[in-house]
Coordinates of C-alpha atoms in Angstrom, one line a residue:
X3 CA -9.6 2.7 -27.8
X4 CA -12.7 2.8 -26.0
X5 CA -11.1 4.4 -22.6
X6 CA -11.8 7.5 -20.6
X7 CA -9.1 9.3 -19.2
X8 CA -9.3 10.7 -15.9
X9 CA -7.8 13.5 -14.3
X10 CA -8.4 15.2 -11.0
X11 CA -7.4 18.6 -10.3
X12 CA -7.0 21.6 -7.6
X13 CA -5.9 25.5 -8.8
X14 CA -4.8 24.0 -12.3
X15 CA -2.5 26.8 -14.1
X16 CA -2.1 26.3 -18.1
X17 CA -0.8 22.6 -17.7
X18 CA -4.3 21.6 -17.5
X19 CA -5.0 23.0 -20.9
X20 CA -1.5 21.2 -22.0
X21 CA -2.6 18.0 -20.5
X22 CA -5.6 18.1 -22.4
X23 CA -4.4 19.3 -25.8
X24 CA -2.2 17.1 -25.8
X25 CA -4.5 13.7 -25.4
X26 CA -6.8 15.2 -27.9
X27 CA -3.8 14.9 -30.3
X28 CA -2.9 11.8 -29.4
X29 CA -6.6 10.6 -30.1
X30 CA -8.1 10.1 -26.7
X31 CA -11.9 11.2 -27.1
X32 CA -13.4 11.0 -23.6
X33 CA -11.8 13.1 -21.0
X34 CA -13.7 13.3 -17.8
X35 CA -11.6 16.2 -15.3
X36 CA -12.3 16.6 -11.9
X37 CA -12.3 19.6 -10.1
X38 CA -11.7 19.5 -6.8
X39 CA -13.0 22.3 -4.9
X40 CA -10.8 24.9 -7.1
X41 CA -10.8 28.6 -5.8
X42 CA -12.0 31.1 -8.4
X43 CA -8.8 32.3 -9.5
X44 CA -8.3 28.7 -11.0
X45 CA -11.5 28.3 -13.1
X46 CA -10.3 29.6 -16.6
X47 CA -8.6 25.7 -17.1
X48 CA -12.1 24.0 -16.6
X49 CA -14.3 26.5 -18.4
X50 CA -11.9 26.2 -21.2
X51 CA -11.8 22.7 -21.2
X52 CA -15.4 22.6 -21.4
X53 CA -15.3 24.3 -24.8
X54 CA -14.3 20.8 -25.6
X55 CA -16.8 18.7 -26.4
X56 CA -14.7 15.3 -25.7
X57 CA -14.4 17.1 -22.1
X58 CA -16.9 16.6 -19.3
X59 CA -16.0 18.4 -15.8
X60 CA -16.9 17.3 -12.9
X61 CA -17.0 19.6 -9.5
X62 CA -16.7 19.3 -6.2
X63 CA -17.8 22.4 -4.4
X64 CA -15.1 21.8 -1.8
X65 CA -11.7 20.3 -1.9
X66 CA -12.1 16.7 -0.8
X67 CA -8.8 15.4 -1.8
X68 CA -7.4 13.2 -4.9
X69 CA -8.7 10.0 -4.0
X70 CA -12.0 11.2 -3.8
X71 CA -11.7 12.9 -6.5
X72 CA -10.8 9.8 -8.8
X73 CA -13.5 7.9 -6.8
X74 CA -16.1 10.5 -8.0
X75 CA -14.8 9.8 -11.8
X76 CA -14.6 6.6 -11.4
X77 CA -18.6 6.6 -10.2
X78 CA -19.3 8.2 -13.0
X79 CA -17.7 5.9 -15.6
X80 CA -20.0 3.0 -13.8
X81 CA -23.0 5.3 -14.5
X82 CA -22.6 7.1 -17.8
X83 CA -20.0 5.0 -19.3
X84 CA -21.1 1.1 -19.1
X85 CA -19.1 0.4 -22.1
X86 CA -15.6 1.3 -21.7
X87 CA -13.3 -1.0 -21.8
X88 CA -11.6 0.9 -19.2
X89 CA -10.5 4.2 -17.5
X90 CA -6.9 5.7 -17.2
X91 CA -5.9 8.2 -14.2
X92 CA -3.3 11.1 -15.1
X93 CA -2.3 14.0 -13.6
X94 CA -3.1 17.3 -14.3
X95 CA 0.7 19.2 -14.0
X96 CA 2.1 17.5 -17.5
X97 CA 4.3 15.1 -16.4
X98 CA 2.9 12.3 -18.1
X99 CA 3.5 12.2 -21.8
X100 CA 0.4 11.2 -24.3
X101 CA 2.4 8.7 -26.2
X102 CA 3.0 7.0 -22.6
X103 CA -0.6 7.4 -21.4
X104 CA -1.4 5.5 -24.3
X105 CA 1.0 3.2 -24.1
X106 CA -0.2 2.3 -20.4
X107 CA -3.7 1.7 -22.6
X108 CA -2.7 -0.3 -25.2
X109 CA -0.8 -3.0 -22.7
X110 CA -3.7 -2.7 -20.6
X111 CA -5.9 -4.0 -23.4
X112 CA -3.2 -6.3 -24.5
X113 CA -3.0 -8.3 -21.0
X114 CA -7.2 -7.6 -20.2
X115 CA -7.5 -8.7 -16.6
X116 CA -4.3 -6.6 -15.1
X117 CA -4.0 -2.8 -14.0
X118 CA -1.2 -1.4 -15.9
X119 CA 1.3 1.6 -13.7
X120 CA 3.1 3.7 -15.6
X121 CA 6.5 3.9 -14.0
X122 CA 9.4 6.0 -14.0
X123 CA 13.0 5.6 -13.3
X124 CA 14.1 7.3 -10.5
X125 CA 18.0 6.8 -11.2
X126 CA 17.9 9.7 -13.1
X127 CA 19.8 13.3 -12.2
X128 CA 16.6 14.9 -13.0
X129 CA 14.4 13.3 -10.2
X130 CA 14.7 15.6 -6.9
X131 CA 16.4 14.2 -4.5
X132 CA 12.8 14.1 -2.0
X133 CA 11.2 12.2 -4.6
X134 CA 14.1 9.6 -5.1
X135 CA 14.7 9.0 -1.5
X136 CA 11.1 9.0 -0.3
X137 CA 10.2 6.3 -3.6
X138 CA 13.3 4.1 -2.9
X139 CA 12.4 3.8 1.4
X140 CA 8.3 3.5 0.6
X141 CA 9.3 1.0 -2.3
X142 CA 11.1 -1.1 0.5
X143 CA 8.7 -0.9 2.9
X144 CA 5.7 -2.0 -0.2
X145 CA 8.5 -5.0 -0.8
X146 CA 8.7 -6.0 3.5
X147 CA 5.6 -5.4 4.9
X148 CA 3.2 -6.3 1.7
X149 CA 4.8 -8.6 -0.7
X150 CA 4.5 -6.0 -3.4
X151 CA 7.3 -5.4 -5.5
X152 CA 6.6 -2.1 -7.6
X153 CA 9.4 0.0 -9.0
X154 CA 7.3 3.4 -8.7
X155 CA 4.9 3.5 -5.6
X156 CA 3.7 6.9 -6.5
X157 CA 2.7 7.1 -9.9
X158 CA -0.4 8.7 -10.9
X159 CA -0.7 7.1 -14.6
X160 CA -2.7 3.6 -13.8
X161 CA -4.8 1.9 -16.3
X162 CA -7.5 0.3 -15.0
X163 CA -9.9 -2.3 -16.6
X164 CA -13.3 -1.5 -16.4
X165 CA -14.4 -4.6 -14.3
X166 CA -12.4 -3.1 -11.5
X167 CA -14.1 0.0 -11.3
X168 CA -16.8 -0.4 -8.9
X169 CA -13.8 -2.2 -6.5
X170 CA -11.7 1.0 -6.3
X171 CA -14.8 2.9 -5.7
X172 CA -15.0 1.2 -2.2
X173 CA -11.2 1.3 -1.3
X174 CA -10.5 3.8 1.4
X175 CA -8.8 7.1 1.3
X176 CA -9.6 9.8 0.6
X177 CA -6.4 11.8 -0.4
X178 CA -3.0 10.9 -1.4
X179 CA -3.3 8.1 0.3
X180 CA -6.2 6.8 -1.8
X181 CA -3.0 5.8 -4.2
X182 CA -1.1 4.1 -2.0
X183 CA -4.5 1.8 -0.6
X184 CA -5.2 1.1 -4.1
X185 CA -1.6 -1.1 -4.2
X186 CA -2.7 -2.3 -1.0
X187 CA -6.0 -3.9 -1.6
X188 CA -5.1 -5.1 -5.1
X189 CA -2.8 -7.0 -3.2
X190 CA -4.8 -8.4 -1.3
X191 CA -7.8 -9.2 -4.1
X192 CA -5.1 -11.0 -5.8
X193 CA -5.7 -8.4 -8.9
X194 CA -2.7 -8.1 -11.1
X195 CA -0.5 -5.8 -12.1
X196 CA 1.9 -4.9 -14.4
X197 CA 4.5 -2.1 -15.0
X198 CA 5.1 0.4 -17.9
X199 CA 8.0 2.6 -18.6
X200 CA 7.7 5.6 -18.9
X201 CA 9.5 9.0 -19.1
X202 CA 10.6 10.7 -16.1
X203 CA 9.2 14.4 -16.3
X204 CA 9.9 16.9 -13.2
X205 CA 8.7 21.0 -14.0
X206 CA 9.9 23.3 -12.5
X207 CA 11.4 20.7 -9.6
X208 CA 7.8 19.1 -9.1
X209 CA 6.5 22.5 -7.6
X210 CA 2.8 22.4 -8.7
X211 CA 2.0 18.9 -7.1
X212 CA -0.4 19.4 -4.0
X213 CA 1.5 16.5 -2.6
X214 CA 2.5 17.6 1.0
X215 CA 5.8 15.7 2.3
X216 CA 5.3 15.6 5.7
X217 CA 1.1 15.7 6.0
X218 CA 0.5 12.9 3.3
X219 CA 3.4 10.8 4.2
X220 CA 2.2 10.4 7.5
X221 CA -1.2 9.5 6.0
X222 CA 0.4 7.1 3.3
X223 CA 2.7 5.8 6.3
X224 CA 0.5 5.1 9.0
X225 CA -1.6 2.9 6.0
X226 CA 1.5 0.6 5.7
X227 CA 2.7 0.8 9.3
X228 CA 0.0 -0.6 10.7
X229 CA 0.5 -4.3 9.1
X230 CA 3.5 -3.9 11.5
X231 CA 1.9 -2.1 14.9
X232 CA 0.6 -5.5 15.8
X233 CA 3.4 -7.5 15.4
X234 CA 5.4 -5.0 17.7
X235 CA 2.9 -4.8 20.5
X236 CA 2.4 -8.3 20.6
X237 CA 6.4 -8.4 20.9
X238 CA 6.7 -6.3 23.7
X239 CA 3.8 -8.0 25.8
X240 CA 6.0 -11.1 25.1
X241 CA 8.8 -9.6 26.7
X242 CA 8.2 -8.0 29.5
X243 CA 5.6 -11.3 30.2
X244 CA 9.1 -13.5 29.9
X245 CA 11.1 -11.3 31.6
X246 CA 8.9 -11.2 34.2
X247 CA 8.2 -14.9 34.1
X248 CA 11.9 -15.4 34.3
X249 CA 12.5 -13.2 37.4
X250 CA 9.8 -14.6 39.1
X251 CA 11.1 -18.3 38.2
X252 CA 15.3 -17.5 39.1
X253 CA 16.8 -20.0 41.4
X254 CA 13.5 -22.4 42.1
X255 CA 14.4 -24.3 39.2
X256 CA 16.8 -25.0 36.4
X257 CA 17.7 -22.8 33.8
X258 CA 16.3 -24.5 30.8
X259 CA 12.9 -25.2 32.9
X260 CA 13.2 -21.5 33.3
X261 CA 13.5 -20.8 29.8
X262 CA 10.6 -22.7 28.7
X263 CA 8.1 -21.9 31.1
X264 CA 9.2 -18.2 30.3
X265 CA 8.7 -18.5 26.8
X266 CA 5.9 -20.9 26.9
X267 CA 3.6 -18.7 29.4
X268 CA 4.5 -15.2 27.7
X269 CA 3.6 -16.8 23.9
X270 CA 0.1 -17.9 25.2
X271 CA -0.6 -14.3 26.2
X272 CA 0.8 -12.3 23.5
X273 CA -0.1 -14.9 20.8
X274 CA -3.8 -14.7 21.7
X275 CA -3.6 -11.1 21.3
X276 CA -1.7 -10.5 17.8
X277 CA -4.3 -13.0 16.4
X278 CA -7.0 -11.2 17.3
X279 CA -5.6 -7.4 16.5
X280 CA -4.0 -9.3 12.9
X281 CA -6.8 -11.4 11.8
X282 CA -9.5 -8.3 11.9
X283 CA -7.2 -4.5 12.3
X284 CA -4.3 -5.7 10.7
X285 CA -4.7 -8.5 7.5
X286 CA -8.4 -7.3 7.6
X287 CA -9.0 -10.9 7.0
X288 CA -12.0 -12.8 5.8
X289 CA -10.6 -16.5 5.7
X290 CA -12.6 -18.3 8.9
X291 CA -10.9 -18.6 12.0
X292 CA -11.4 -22.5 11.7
X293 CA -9.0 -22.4 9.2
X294 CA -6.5 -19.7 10.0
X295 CA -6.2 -20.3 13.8
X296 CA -5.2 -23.8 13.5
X297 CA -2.3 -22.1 10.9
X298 CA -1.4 -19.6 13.3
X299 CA -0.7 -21.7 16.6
X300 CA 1.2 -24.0 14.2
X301 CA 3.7 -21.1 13.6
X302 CA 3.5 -19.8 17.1
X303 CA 4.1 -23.4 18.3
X304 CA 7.3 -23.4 15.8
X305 CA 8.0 -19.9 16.5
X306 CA 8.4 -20.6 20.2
X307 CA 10.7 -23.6 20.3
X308 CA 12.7 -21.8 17.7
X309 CA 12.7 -19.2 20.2
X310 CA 13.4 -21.3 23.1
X311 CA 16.0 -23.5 21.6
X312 CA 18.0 -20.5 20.0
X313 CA 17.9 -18.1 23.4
X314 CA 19.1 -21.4 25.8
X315 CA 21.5 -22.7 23.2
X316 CA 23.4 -18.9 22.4
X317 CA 22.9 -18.3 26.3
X318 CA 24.8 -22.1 26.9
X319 CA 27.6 -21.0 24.5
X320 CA 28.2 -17.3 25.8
X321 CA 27.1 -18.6 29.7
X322 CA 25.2 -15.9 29.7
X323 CA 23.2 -14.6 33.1
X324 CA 19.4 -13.2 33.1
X325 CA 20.7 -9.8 31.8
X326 CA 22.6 -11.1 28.4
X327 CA 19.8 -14.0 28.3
X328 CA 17.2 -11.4 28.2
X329 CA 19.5 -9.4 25.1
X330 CA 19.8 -12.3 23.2
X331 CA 16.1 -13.1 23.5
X332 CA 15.2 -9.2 21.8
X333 CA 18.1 -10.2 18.7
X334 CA 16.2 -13.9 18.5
X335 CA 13.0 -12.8 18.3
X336 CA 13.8 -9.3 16.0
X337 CA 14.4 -12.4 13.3
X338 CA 11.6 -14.7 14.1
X339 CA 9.6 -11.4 14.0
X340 CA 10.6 -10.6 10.5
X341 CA 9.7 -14.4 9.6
X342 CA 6.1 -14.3 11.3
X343 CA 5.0 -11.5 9.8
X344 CA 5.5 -12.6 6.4
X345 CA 4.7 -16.0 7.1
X346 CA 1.2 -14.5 8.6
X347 CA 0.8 -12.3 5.5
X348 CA 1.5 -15.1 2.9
X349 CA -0.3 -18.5 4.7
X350 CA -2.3 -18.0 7.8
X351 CA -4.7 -14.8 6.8
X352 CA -4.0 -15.2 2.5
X353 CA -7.3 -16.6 1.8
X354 CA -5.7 -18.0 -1.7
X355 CA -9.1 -19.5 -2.6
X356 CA -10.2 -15.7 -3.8
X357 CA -9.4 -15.2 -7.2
X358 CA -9.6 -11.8 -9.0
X359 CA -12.7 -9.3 -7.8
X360 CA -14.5 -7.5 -10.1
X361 CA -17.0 -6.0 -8.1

């Protein structure tokens, strides 16, 4: 296999060397390892390594995180190795097994145009309990606020096809996050993927990863939560513009004229706003606002007199006053949230003219 594996590394200890050893056995002859800004009780890995002459080492003279560090490889592929067919990212602490690294390459020639994740199950009583619960709430969160259904959202071992190399260069992140905006923008490229098992291996209860729970969550977090940040400012400017609409509107006219105007006036506001914040800070979208706008005040046109008719009906059958009305506008509108987002994600900013990129 014409493929150069990649790993990235900071402080190695002797799984580096293991790592190493063991794709030379399993026939892997280009090996590009990055070190990451290492401190000099850590360099006896590399400079063995180097004795290697499948092995070229790559430094960073400071730590500037994973992501830049598989960047920096990947940079280096497009420069010195033309010819691949494609690279494969591992980590440096043993946990993935040659026979599945290789396995992740062969499928990844096999299917050509698709990144191949090696996955593992995280059903079994050897995965710490951190690293099942925090895969099983970011895998639901991937699944609601992206569309992507992936059974391992933090798995290092990814074979990637060379003609997506120069695209991952210019994903951002520069960290642990890098990973997750990898998923992100593949996504959104409409590049493929598809899903490997392999063997779950924790050492040592996962001690040597550089992962930090609560610093890189935030980071790989705030990259997800921000499809929704929109969405829920936009929600509350429609509230408290209907509320006050209603206030201002009690006992100068009926109650379903009330309604209306309430929901009609706050939606013009708040509408205006979340297509502006979605369509450039949110979706990041390129599709022309002669096409998406018309899309988007479609849905808000049907999102509002779903709205309207659901809040005066339930407010009808419960003869509800302002106070309940306004409680049973929040529960409508937590669904018709959920809806519009997706909706949004799927029609009105999916530009599904763009095929695969390649750079």
């Amino acid at each position: 296999m014409n493929i150069c594996v990649i790993i990235p590394s900071l402080n190695p200890d002797e799984k580096l060397m293991q790592v190493v050893n063991g794709l030379l056995e399993e026939g892997f002859r280009d090996i590009v390892i990055v070190d990451d800004g290492s401190d000099e009780q850590h360099l006896a890995p590399f400079l063995e390594a180097k004795t290697h002459e499948e092995v070229t080492v790559l430094k960073h003279e400071v730590n500037r995180g994973k992501g830049r560090g598989l960047k920096t490889a990947f940079e280096f592929c497009i420069e010195h190795r033309p010819d691949i067919d494609g690279v494969v990212t591992v980590d440096g602490d043993n946990q993935h097994r040659p026979k599945d690294i290789r396995k992740c390459c062969e499928v990844m020639l096999d299917v050509g145009d698709k990144v191949v994740l090696g996955c593992r199950d995280f059903s079994g009583e050897q995965v710490p309990p951190k690293s099942k619960f925090g895969n099983n709430v970011t895998k639901a969160v991937f699944r609601f606020a992206c569309g992507i259904k992936i059974s391992d959202t933090q798995t290092g071992l990814r074979a990637i096809p060379a003609q997506y190399l120069k695209f991952m260069t210019e994903v951002k992140g520069e960290r642990f996050e890098y990973e997750t905006q990898m998923l992100l923008e593949m996504n959104k490229h409409h590049i493929e993927f598809v899903e490997q098992t392999i063997d779950t291996v924790y050492i040592e209860d996962n001690a040597s990863t550089h992962f930090h729970p609560i610093r890189d969550s935030i980071k790989i977090y705030a990259v997800i939560l921000k499809f929704a940040l929109s969405s829920i400012l936009s929600f509350a400017i429609d509230y408290v513009l209907f509320l006050g609409l209603e206030f201002i509107l009690s006992g100068y006219v009926e109650k379903w004229v009330k309604i209306l105007v309430a929901t009609v006036g706050a939606r013009i506001v708040s509408s205006m706003f979340n297509y502006l914040v979605n369509r450039k800070a949110v979706f990041e979208s390129n599709v022309p606002i002669s096409k998406s706008m018309p899309k988007y005040y479609l849905l808000c046109a049907c999102q509002a007199g779903v709205s309207y008719g659901m809040v005066y009906f339930l407010s009808w059958w419960t003869g509800s006053g302002n106070f309940l009305t306004s409680v049973l506008k929040v529960l409508v509108d937590i669904i018709l949230f959920i809806l519009s987002f997706q909706i949004q994600r799927r029609w009105v900013f999916s530009d599904n003219s763009r095929r695969k990129k390649n750079g």
